Amino acid sequence: MPVRNGRKYLDDLDRTRREVWIGGRKITTGITEHPAFRQMAVTMSKLYDMQCDPELEDEMTYVSPSTGDRVGMSFLQPVTREDLLRRRRMMKRWADYSGGMLGRTPDYLNSDIMAMASASRFFSLADPSFGENIVNYYTYVRENDLLMTHTLINPQTNRSAPPSKQKDPFIAARIVEKRRDGIVVRGARMLATFPLADEIIVFPSTVIKSGPEDLPYSMAFAIPVDSPGLKFLCREPFCSDSRFDHPLAYGFEEMDAVVVFDDVFVPRERIFLLEDAERANVLHERTDAVVHMSHQVVTREIAKTEFILGVVSLMVETIGIGQFQHVQEKVARIEMILESLRALLIASEQEAELNSWGIMTPRFKYLNVARNVYPRLYPSIRETLQQLGASGLMAMPSSADMESEIRHYIDTYYQGKNSGAEERIRLFKLAWDIAGSSFGSRQEMYERFFFGDPVRMASAFYSWYDTSHFRKMVSDFLDRED
Ligand SMILES: Cc1cc2nc3c(=O)[nH]c(=O)nc-3n(C[C@H](O)[C@H](O)[C@H](O)COP(=O)(O)OP(=O)(O)OC[C@H]3O[C@@H](n4cnc5c(N)ncnc54)[C@H](O)[C@@H]3O)c2cc1C
């Protein structure tokens, strides 16, 4: 089947009877009409429509090797550097649509599954059927253009003890029954962004100890979101029904949900790893999935930084603060962050090589730097908006005020240096949706954590980065006799 358009995505969303809990109520039907999800569903449908735009066809899609139909570019298994660039151009177009505010555009997890399928031998070594399963799953999601969400980590309950030593060993999702035709899973996983997906992939949590008591927590599988017993428990929504008041929260509220597995059956053909802590702990690294996901992530982070730089620059111009040195320094800092990210991405592509699975893979070193520094830099980018917007971010009338009899005051007192009141208000409301609103705060939380705990990621970086050459340089220097 060729790529989906927006209408097909929405129809599929409405047809699927997933169990979503929000605000104390269960929704199983009509999710595209629910106020918390309506606009986000429309946004996603617009991304799907881009794939079917004849002018974008070559950029967004490629010809499926199995059917000859056009399928999504982010499923492409790259074998040349040009393939990597084709993937990146497509990913950038989707990222630009939301100013980088969407973490779960389909390309994020398409890249994950694409890389895993290319490394099917990694799975086959545990069990030949697992290797077949990952390839069949990749082909299935590619040919049906399905959207995936994922969940990796266990509930927070008590981080000083492994899942098997919690008050209840069934808090973290685990295998409760092994059957000839599959497994039954009970427990919860902490978070899955975007319950409007078609499929959920459940991959191993960061590090699983390899004691026998922890093996039931070690599994990798994928199931449809409407699998019986699967429940999404959503947080409070941060969306808005006014594009004027919250231009980002209006269309880009992805939602995050705890995932409960109330004895969910996972058919054998959807299992990729089972009771295999050793492989689970190196899954993303050995398959290079982390590299291809990082390629997508850094592309999105560039789109986001570009967008915010545009907002900041317009604010500076609008209220006439560009001559102040500290303002220049703050804007320049964002510009330097942007160019550093871009340089890292380009370097990773230029030094790309075929990996041991035959897939053209960006040089991880550069992407690993980018994915480690962005969680540290993003809060400071957001802070710049607060510092430069100052009280202007507070002094904003609502859309209702704009239609009221105080409008003439608004037109007089809310003007910018060279812009009318409405223009300035729209810009500052956009800035507030990044710098201050619930939506903006959640964006910061996302950038800080979505790829993992930044502290443990930095520790892993420290252990992985090879300093032997530099240590030798210093030893040689100290040993020099001239
Ligand atoms: C907005 C948002 C969206 C997300 N979306 C998804 C998603 O779609 N899918 C998904 O799988 N996950 C998602 N996540 C979860 C993300 O993967 C985790 O936030 C991240 O892995 C950190 O885990 P944690 O939140 O459980 O923090 P914890 O592990 O509970 O850490 C809490 C604090 O304790 C410290 N700490 C805990 N244990 C240790 C340790 N062993 N060593 C050192 N310090 C420690 C941490 O440094 C941190 O400061 C999302 C998170 C956010 C905020």
Coordinates of C-alpha atoms and ligand atoms in Angstrom, one line a residue:
M1 CA 0.0 0.0 0.0
P2 CA 1.4 3.5 -0.8
V3 CA 1.9 6.2 1.8
R4 CA -1.1 7.3 3.8
N5 CA -2.6 10.7 3.3
G6 CA -4.0 12.7 6.2
R7 CA -7.6 11.5 5.6
K8 CA -6.5 7.9 5.9
Y9 CA -4.5 8.6 9.0
L10 CA -7.6 10.2 10.6
D11 CA -9.9 7.4 9.5
D12 CA -7.6 4.8 10.9
L13 CA -7.4 6.8 14.2
D14 CA -11.1 6.8 14.5
R15 CA -11.5 3.1 13.6
T16 CA -9.1 1.9 16.2
R17 CA -10.7 1.4 19.6
R18 CA -7.7 2.2 21.9
E19 CA -8.3 2.7 25.6
V20 CA -7.3 6.2 26.5
W21 CA -8.0 7.7 30.0
I22 CA -8.0 11.5 30.3
G23 CA -9.5 13.8 33.0
G24 CA -11.1 10.9 34.7
R25 CA -12.9 9.6 31.6
K26 CA -12.3 6.7 29.3
I27 CA -12.3 7.4 25.5
T28 CA -12.4 4.5 23.1
T29 CA -14.1 6.1 20.1
G30 CA -14.2 9.5 18.5
I31 CA -10.7 10.5 19.6
T32 CA -10.3 12.8 16.7
E33 CA -13.2 14.9 18.1
H34 CA -11.9 15.1 21.7
P35 CA -10.7 18.6 22.6
A36 CA -7.4 17.3 23.9
F37 CA -6.5 15.5 20.7
R38 CA -8.6 17.1 17.9
Q39 CA -6.1 19.6 16.7
M40 CA -3.0 17.4 17.1
A41 CA -4.7 14.8 14.9
V42 CA -5.3 17.5 12.3
T43 CA -1.6 18.5 12.5
M44 CA -0.5 14.9 12.1
S45 CA -2.8 14.5 9.1
K46 CA -1.1 17.5 7.5
L47 CA 2.3 15.9 7.8
Y48 CA 0.9 12.8 6.1
D49 CA -0.6 14.9 3.4
M50 CA 2.8 16.3 2.6
Q51 CA 3.8 12.8 1.5
C52 CA 1.1 12.8 -1.1
D53 CA 1.8 16.3 -2.5
P54 CA 3.0 15.7 -6.1
E55 CA 5.6 18.5 -5.7
L56 CA 7.1 16.8 -2.6
E57 CA 6.7 13.2 -3.7
D58 CA 10.4 12.7 -4.5
E59 CA 11.5 14.3 -1.3
M60 CA 9.1 12.6 1.0
T61 CA 8.9 9.1 -0.4
Y62 CA 10.8 6.4 -2.3
V63 CA 9.9 3.3 -4.1
S64 CA 9.3 0.3 -1.9
P65 CA 11.6 -2.6 -2.7
S66 CA 8.9 -5.1 -2.1
T67 CA 5.8 -3.6 -3.7
G68 CA 6.9 -0.8 -6.0
D69 CA 4.6 1.5 -4.2
R70 CA 5.9 4.8 -2.9
V71 CA 6.6 4.6 0.9
G72 CA 7.8 7.0 3.5
M73 CA 11.5 8.2 3.1
S74 CA 12.3 7.7 6.8
F75 CA 11.9 3.9 6.2
L76 CA 14.7 4.0 3.6
Q77 CA 17.6 1.8 4.6
P78 CA 20.5 4.0 3.5
V79 CA 23.4 2.5 1.6
T80 CA 25.0 5.7 0.3
R81 CA 25.8 9.1 1.8
E82 CA 23.2 10.6 -0.6
D83 CA 20.6 8.3 0.9
L84 CA 21.4 9.8 4.3
L85 CA 20.9 13.3 2.9
R86 CA 17.6 12.2 1.3
R87 CA 16.5 11.0 4.7
R88 CA 17.6 14.2 6.4
R89 CA 15.9 16.5 3.9
M90 CA 12.6 14.7 4.4
M91 CA 13.0 14.8 8.2
K92 CA 13.8 18.5 8.2
R93 CA 10.6 19.3 6.2
W94 CA 8.5 17.5 8.8
A95 CA 10.4 19.2 11.7
D96 CA 10.0 22.6 10.1
Y97 CA 6.2 22.3 10.0
S98 CA 6.1 22.5 13.8
G99 CA 9.2 24.6 14.4
G100 CA 10.7 21.4 15.8
M101 CA 8.1 21.2 18.6
L102 CA 7.0 17.7 17.7
G103 CA 9.1 14.8 19.0
R104 CA 6.9 12.0 17.6
T105 CA 6.7 12.8 14.0
P106 CA 6.7 9.3 12.5
D107 CA 10.3 9.5 11.2
Y108 CA 11.6 9.3 14.8
L109 CA 10.6 5.7 15.4
N110 CA 10.6 4.7 11.7
S111 CA 14.4 5.4 11.9
D112 CA 14.6 3.1 15.0
I113 CA 12.8 0.2 13.4
M114 CA 14.6 0.7 10.0
A115 CA 17.9 0.3 11.8
M116 CA 16.8 -2.7 13.9
A117 CA 15.5 -4.5 10.8
S118 CA 18.8 -4.0 9.0
A119 CA 20.5 -5.6 12.0
S120 CA 18.2 -8.6 12.0
R121 CA 21.1 -11.0 12.6
F122 CA 21.5 -9.4 16.0
F123 CA 18.1 -10.8 16.9
S124 CA 18.5 -14.1 15.0
L125 CA 21.4 -15.0 17.1
A126 CA 19.1 -15.2 20.1
D127 CA 16.4 -17.0 18.1
P128 CA 16.0 -17.2 14.3
S129 CA 12.3 -16.3 14.6
F130 CA 13.2 -13.0 16.3
G131 CA 15.3 -11.9 13.3
E132 CA 12.4 -12.8 11.0
N133 CA 9.9 -10.9 13.3
I134 CA 11.8 -7.6 13.2
V135 CA 12.2 -7.7 9.4
N136 CA 8.5 -8.6 9.0
Y137 CA 7.5 -5.9 11.4
Y138 CA 9.6 -3.3 9.6
T139 CA 8.1 -4.3 6.3
Y140 CA 4.5 -4.2 7.7
V141 CA 4.8 -0.7 9.2
R142 CA 6.6 0.6 6.1
E143 CA 4.0 -0.8 3.7
N144 CA 1.1 0.4 5.8
D145 CA 2.8 3.6 6.8
L146 CA 1.9 3.1 10.4
L147 CA 2.8 5.5 13.2
M148 CA 4.6 4.2 16.3
T149 CA 5.0 5.4 19.8
H150 CA 7.3 3.7 22.3
T151 CA 7.9 3.1 25.9
L152 CA 11.2 2.2 27.5
I153 CA 11.3 3.0 31.2
N154 CA 9.8 1.5 34.3
P155 CA 7.6 3.5 36.7
Q156 CA 9.6 5.7 39.0
T157 CA 8.4 4.1 42.3
N158 CA 11.8 3.4 43.8
R159 CA 14.8 4.0 41.7
S160 CA 17.2 2.5 44.3
A161 CA 15.9 -1.0 43.7
P162 CA 15.5 -3.1 40.5
P163 CA 12.0 -3.9 39.3
S164 CA 12.0 -7.3 40.9
K165 CA 12.7 -5.8 44.3
Q166 CA 9.9 -3.1 44.2
K167 CA 7.1 -3.4 46.7
D168 CA 5.2 -5.3 44.1
P169 CA 7.1 -7.1 41.3
F170 CA 4.3 -6.3 38.9
I171 CA 4.6 -2.5 39.0
A172 CA 7.1 -2.6 36.1
A173 CA 5.7 -4.3 33.1
R174 CA 6.9 -8.0 33.0
I175 CA 6.1 -11.3 31.5
V176 CA 3.4 -13.0 33.6
E177 CA 2.8 -16.0 31.3
K178 CA 4.7 -17.7 28.5
R179 CA 2.6 -19.5 26.0
R180 CA 3.4 -21.4 22.8
D181 CA 1.8 -18.6 20.8
G182 CA 3.2 -15.6 22.7
I183 CA 3.5 -14.0 26.1
V184 CA 1.2 -12.2 28.5
V185 CA 2.5 -8.9 30.0
R186 CA 1.4 -7.3 33.2
G187 CA 2.5 -4.0 34.8
A188 CA 3.2 -0.5 33.6
R189 CA 5.8 1.5 31.7
M190 CA 6.4 5.1 32.7
L191 CA 5.8 7.2 29.6
A192 CA 4.8 7.1 26.0
T193 CA 4.5 10.3 24.1
F194 CA 1.7 10.4 21.5
P195 CA -1.1 8.0 22.2
L196 CA -2.5 8.9 18.7
A197 CA -0.1 6.4 17.2
D198 CA -1.2 3.1 15.5
E199 CA 1.4 0.9 17.2
I200 CA 3.4 0.8 20.4
I201 CA 6.9 -0.6 20.6
V202 CA 8.0 -1.8 24.0
F203 CA 11.7 -1.9 24.1
P204 CA 14.0 -2.7 27.1
S205 CA 14.5 -0.2 29.8
T206 CA 18.0 1.3 30.0
V207 CA 19.9 -1.3 31.9
I208 CA 18.6 -4.6 33.2
K209 CA 20.6 -6.5 35.7
S210 CA 21.2 -10.0 34.4
G211 CA 20.1 -11.9 37.5
P212 CA 17.4 -14.5 36.8
E213 CA 14.8 -12.5 38.9
D214 CA 15.1 -9.6 36.4
L215 CA 14.8 -11.6 33.2
P216 CA 11.0 -11.3 33.0
Y217 CA 11.5 -7.5 32.5
S218 CA 13.8 -8.0 29.6
M219 CA 11.7 -8.1 26.4
A220 CA 11.2 -6.2 23.1
F221 CA 8.0 -6.4 21.2
A222 CA 5.5 -4.3 19.3
I223 CA 1.7 -4.4 19.4
P224 CA -1.3 -2.4 18.0
V225 CA -2.4 0.4 20.4
D226 CA -5.9 -1.2 20.6
S227 CA -4.6 -4.5 21.9
P228 CA -7.0 -5.8 24.6
G229 CA -5.8 -4.8 28.1
L230 CA -3.6 -2.0 27.0
K231 CA -4.4 1.4 28.6
F232 CA -3.0 4.9 28.1
L233 CA -3.3 7.1 31.2
C234 CA -2.8 10.7 30.0
R235 CA -1.5 13.7 31.9
E236 CA -3.4 17.0 32.0
P237 CA -3.6 18.4 28.5
F238 CA -1.7 21.5 27.7
C239 CA -3.5 22.3 24.5
S240 CA -5.5 25.4 23.8
D241 CA -8.6 26.0 21.6
S242 CA -7.3 29.4 20.5
R243 CA -4.5 29.6 17.9
F244 CA -4.3 33.3 18.7
D245 CA -3.7 32.8 22.4
H246 CA -1.4 29.8 22.2
P247 CA -0.1 29.3 18.6
L248 CA 2.0 26.3 19.5
A249 CA -0.2 24.6 22.2
Y250 CA -3.1 24.9 19.7
G251 CA -1.7 22.5 17.2
F252 CA 1.3 20.7 18.6
E253 CA 0.2 19.2 22.0
E254 CA 1.5 15.6 21.6
M255 CA 0.4 14.3 25.0
D256 CA 2.3 11.9 27.2
A257 CA 0.8 8.8 28.8
V258 CA 1.7 6.1 31.3
V259 CA 1.1 2.8 29.7
V260 CA -0.6 0.0 31.6
F261 CA -0.5 -3.6 30.5
D262 CA -3.5 -5.3 32.1
D263 CA -2.5 -8.8 31.1
V264 CA -1.9 -7.9 27.5
F265 CA -1.2 -10.8 25.0
V266 CA 1.7 -10.3 22.7
P267 CA 1.7 -12.8 19.8
R268 CA 4.9 -14.7 19.2
E269 CA 5.4 -13.1 15.7
R270 CA 5.6 -9.6 17.4
I271 CA 8.4 -10.6 19.8
F272 CA 12.0 -9.4 19.0
L273 CA 13.8 -10.3 22.3
L274 CA 12.7 -12.4 25.2
E275 CA 14.3 -12.8 28.7
D276 CA 17.7 -11.8 27.3
A277 CA 19.1 -9.0 29.5
E278 CA 22.5 -9.2 27.8
R279 CA 21.1 -8.3 24.3
A280 CA 18.5 -6.0 25.8
N281 CA 21.2 -3.8 27.3
V282 CA 23.1 -3.3 24.0
L283 CA 20.1 -3.4 21.7
H284 CA 20.1 0.3 20.5
E285 CA 23.9 0.5 20.4
R286 CA 24.7 -2.8 18.5
T287 CA 21.9 -2.2 15.9
D288 CA 23.0 1.4 15.4
A289 CA 19.4 2.4 16.0
V290 CA 20.6 5.0 18.4
V291 CA 22.7 6.6 15.6
H292 CA 19.8 6.8 13.1
M293 CA 17.5 8.1 15.8
S294 CA 20.1 10.7 16.7
H295 CA 20.3 11.7 13.1
Q296 CA 16.6 12.5 13.2
V297 CA 16.7 14.1 16.6
V298 CA 19.6 16.5 15.7
T299 CA 17.8 17.4 12.5
R300 CA 14.7 18.3 14.6
E301 CA 16.8 20.2 17.2
I302 CA 18.2 22.3 14.4
A303 CA 14.7 23.1 13.1
K304 CA 13.7 24.1 16.6
T305 CA 16.7 26.3 17.2
E306 CA 16.2 28.0 13.9
F307 CA 12.6 28.7 14.7
I308 CA 13.3 30.1 18.2
L309 CA 16.1 32.2 16.8
G310 CA 13.6 33.6 14.4
V311 CA 11.2 34.4 17.3
V312 CA 14.0 36.0 19.4
S313 CA 15.3 38.1 16.5
L314 CA 11.8 39.4 15.7
M315 CA 11.2 40.3 19.4
V316 CA 14.5 42.2 19.5
E317 CA 13.4 44.1 16.4
T318 CA 9.9 44.6 17.6
I319 CA 10.7 46.3 20.8
G320 CA 13.9 48.0 19.7
I321 CA 16.5 46.4 22.0
G322 CA 19.1 45.3 19.4
Q323 CA 21.6 48.0 20.2
F324 CA 22.2 46.7 23.8
Q325 CA 25.3 44.7 24.0
H326 CA 24.0 42.0 26.3
V327 CA 21.0 41.5 24.0
Q328 CA 23.5 41.0 21.1
E329 CA 25.5 38.5 23.2
K330 CA 22.4 36.5 24.1
V331 CA 21.1 36.3 20.5
A332 CA 24.6 35.5 19.3
R333 CA 24.8 32.6 21.7
I334 CA 21.7 31.0 20.1
E335 CA 23.2 31.6 16.7
M336 CA 26.4 29.8 17.8
I337 CA 24.4 26.9 19.3
L338 CA 22.6 26.6 15.9
E339 CA 25.7 26.6 13.8
S340 CA 27.4 24.1 16.2
L341 CA 24.5 21.7 15.8
R342 CA 24.6 22.1 12.1
A343 CA 28.4 21.5 12.0
L344 CA 28.0 18.3 14.1
L345 CA 25.2 17.0 11.8
I346 CA 27.1 17.7 8.6
A347 CA 30.3 16.2 10.0
S348 CA 28.4 13.0 11.0
E349 CA 27.1 12.7 7.5
Q350 CA 30.4 13.4 5.8
E351 CA 32.2 10.8 7.9
A352 CA 29.4 8.3 7.5
E353 CA 30.4 4.7 6.8
L354 CA 28.7 1.4 6.0
N355 CA 28.2 -0.4 9.4
S356 CA 28.6 -4.1 9.9
W357 CA 25.0 -4.6 8.8
G358 CA 25.6 -3.0 5.5
I359 CA 23.8 0.3 6.3
M360 CA 25.3 3.8 5.7
T361 CA 25.5 5.1 9.2
P362 CA 26.5 8.7 10.3
R363 CA 29.5 9.0 12.5
F364 CA 28.0 8.7 15.9
K365 CA 30.7 10.7 17.7
Y366 CA 29.3 14.0 16.5
L367 CA 25.6 13.1 16.9
N368 CA 26.4 11.8 20.4
V369 CA 27.9 15.2 21.3
A370 CA 24.8 17.0 19.9
R371 CA 22.3 14.8 21.8
N372 CA 24.3 15.3 25.0
V373 CA 24.6 19.0 24.8
Y374 CA 21.2 20.0 23.6
P375 CA 19.4 19.0 26.9
R376 CA 21.8 21.3 28.7
L377 CA 21.5 24.2 26.1
Y378 CA 17.8 24.2 25.5
P379 CA 16.8 25.6 28.9
S380 CA 19.2 28.5 28.4
I381 CA 17.7 29.2 24.9
R382 CA 14.3 29.3 26.6
E383 CA 15.7 31.6 29.3
T384 CA 16.9 34.1 26.7
L385 CA 13.3 34.5 25.6
Q386 CA 12.2 35.2 29.2
Q387 CA 15.1 37.7 29.7
L388 CA 14.5 39.6 26.4
G389 CA 10.7 39.4 26.4
A390 CA 10.5 40.6 30.1
S391 CA 7.1 42.1 31.0
G392 CA 6.1 42.0 27.4
L393 CA 5.4 38.3 27.9
M394 CA 3.0 39.1 30.7
A395 CA 1.3 42.1 29.2
M396 CA -0.7 40.3 26.5
P397 CA -4.5 40.7 26.0
S398 CA -6.5 37.6 25.1
S399 CA -8.3 36.9 21.8
A400 CA -11.6 38.0 23.5
D401 CA -10.0 41.3 24.6
M402 CA -9.1 41.9 20.9
E403 CA -12.8 41.8 20.0
S404 CA -14.0 44.0 22.9
E405 CA -14.5 47.7 23.5
I406 CA -10.9 48.1 24.9
R407 CA -9.5 47.3 21.5
H408 CA -8.6 51.0 20.9
Y409 CA -6.4 51.0 24.1
I410 CA -4.8 47.8 22.9
D411 CA -4.0 49.3 19.5
T412 CA -2.4 52.3 21.2
Y413 CA -0.5 50.8 24.1
Y414 CA 0.6 47.4 22.7
Q415 CA 2.3 48.6 19.6
G416 CA 5.9 47.7 18.8
K417 CA 8.7 50.0 17.5
N418 CA 7.7 49.5 13.9
S419 CA 4.7 47.1 14.2
G420 CA 1.1 47.4 15.1
A421 CA -0.4 46.0 18.3
E422 CA -1.8 42.9 16.8
E423 CA 1.4 41.9 15.1
R424 CA 3.4 42.4 18.3
I425 CA 0.8 40.6 20.5
R426 CA 0.9 37.6 18.1
L427 CA 4.7 37.4 18.2
F428 CA 4.8 37.7 22.0
K429 CA 2.2 35.1 22.5
L430 CA 4.2 32.7 20.3
A431 CA 7.3 33.5 22.5
W432 CA 5.3 32.8 25.6
D433 CA 4.3 29.4 24.3
I434 CA 8.0 28.6 24.2
A435 CA 9.2 30.6 27.2
G436 CA 6.5 30.3 29.8
S437 CA 3.2 28.4 29.1
S438 CA 2.6 24.8 30.3
F439 CA 3.3 23.8 26.7
G440 CA 6.6 25.6 26.8
S441 CA 7.5 24.0 30.2
R442 CA 6.7 20.6 28.8
Q443 CA 8.9 21.3 25.8
E444 CA 11.8 22.0 28.2
M445 CA 11.1 18.8 30.1
Y446 CA 11.1 16.9 26.8
E447 CA 14.4 18.3 25.7
R448 CA 16.0 17.6 29.0
F449 CA 14.8 14.0 29.3
F450 CA 13.3 12.3 26.2
F451 CA 16.5 10.6 25.1
G452 CA 17.3 9.5 28.6
D453 CA 18.6 10.9 31.9
P454 CA 21.3 13.5 31.0
V455 CA 23.4 12.5 34.0
R456 CA 23.7 8.9 33.0
M457 CA 24.0 9.7 29.4
A458 CA 27.0 11.9 30.2
S459 CA 28.5 9.1 32.3
A460 CA 28.1 6.7 29.4
F461 CA 29.7 9.3 27.1
Y462 CA 32.6 9.6 29.5
S463 CA 33.2 5.8 29.5
W464 CA 32.8 5.6 25.7
Y465 CA 35.0 8.6 24.6
D466 CA 38.5 7.5 24.0
T467 CA 41.1 9.8 25.4
S468 CA 44.1 7.5 25.0
H469 CA 45.6 9.6 22.2
F470 CA 45.4 12.8 24.2
R471 CA 46.9 11.1 27.3
K472 CA 49.8 9.9 25.1
M473 CA 50.3 13.4 23.7
V474 CA 50.7 14.7 27.3
S475 CA 53.0 11.8 28.3
D476 CA 55.2 12.4 25.3
F477 CA 55.3 16.0 26.1
L478 CA 56.4 15.3 29.7
D479 CA 59.0 12.8 28.5
R480 CA 60.5 15.2 26.0
E481 CA 64.1 15.9 26.7
D482 CA 65.0 18.8 24.4
Ligands
LIG1 C1 8.1 15.1 28.1 C2 8.7 13.7 28.2 C3 8.3 12.8 27.2 C4 8.8 11.5 27.2 N1 8.5 10.6 26.3 C5 8.9 9.3 26.3 C6 8.5 8.4 25.4 O1 7.8 8.6 24.4 N2 8.9 7.1 25.5 C7 9.7 6.7 26.6 O2 10.1 5.6 26.6 N3 10.1 7.6 27.5 C8 9.8 8.9 27.4 N4 10.2 9.8 28.3 C9 10.9 9.4 29.5 C10 12.4 9.5 29.4 O3 12.9 8.4 28.7 C11 12.9 9.6 30.9 O4 12.4 10.8 31.4 C12 14.4 9.5 31.0 O5 14.8 8.2 30.6 C13 14.8 9.6 32.5 O6 14.1 8.6 33.3 P1 13.2 9.1 34.4 O7 12.3 10.2 34.0 O8 12.5 7.8 34.9 O9 14.1 9.7 35.6 P2 14.6 8.9 36.8 O10 15.4 7.7 36.4 O11 13.5 8.5 37.8 O12 15.6 9.9 37.5 C14 15.1 10.9 38.4 C15 16.4 11.7 39.0 O13 17.2 10.7 39.7 C16 18.5 10.6 39.1 N5 18.8 9.2 39.0 C17 17.9 8.1 39.1 N6 18.6 7.0 39.0 C18 19.9 7.3 38.9 C19 21.1 6.5 38.7 N7 21.0 5.2 38.6 N8 22.3 7.1 38.6 C20 22.3 8.5 38.6 N9 21.2 9.3 38.8 C21 20.0 8.7 38.9 C22 18.4 11.2 37.7 O14 19.6 11.7 37.3 C23 17.3 12.2 37.9 O15 17.8 13.4 38.3 C24 9.7 11.1 28.3 C25 10.1 12.1 29.3 C26 9.6 13.4 29.2 C27 10.0 14.3 30.3

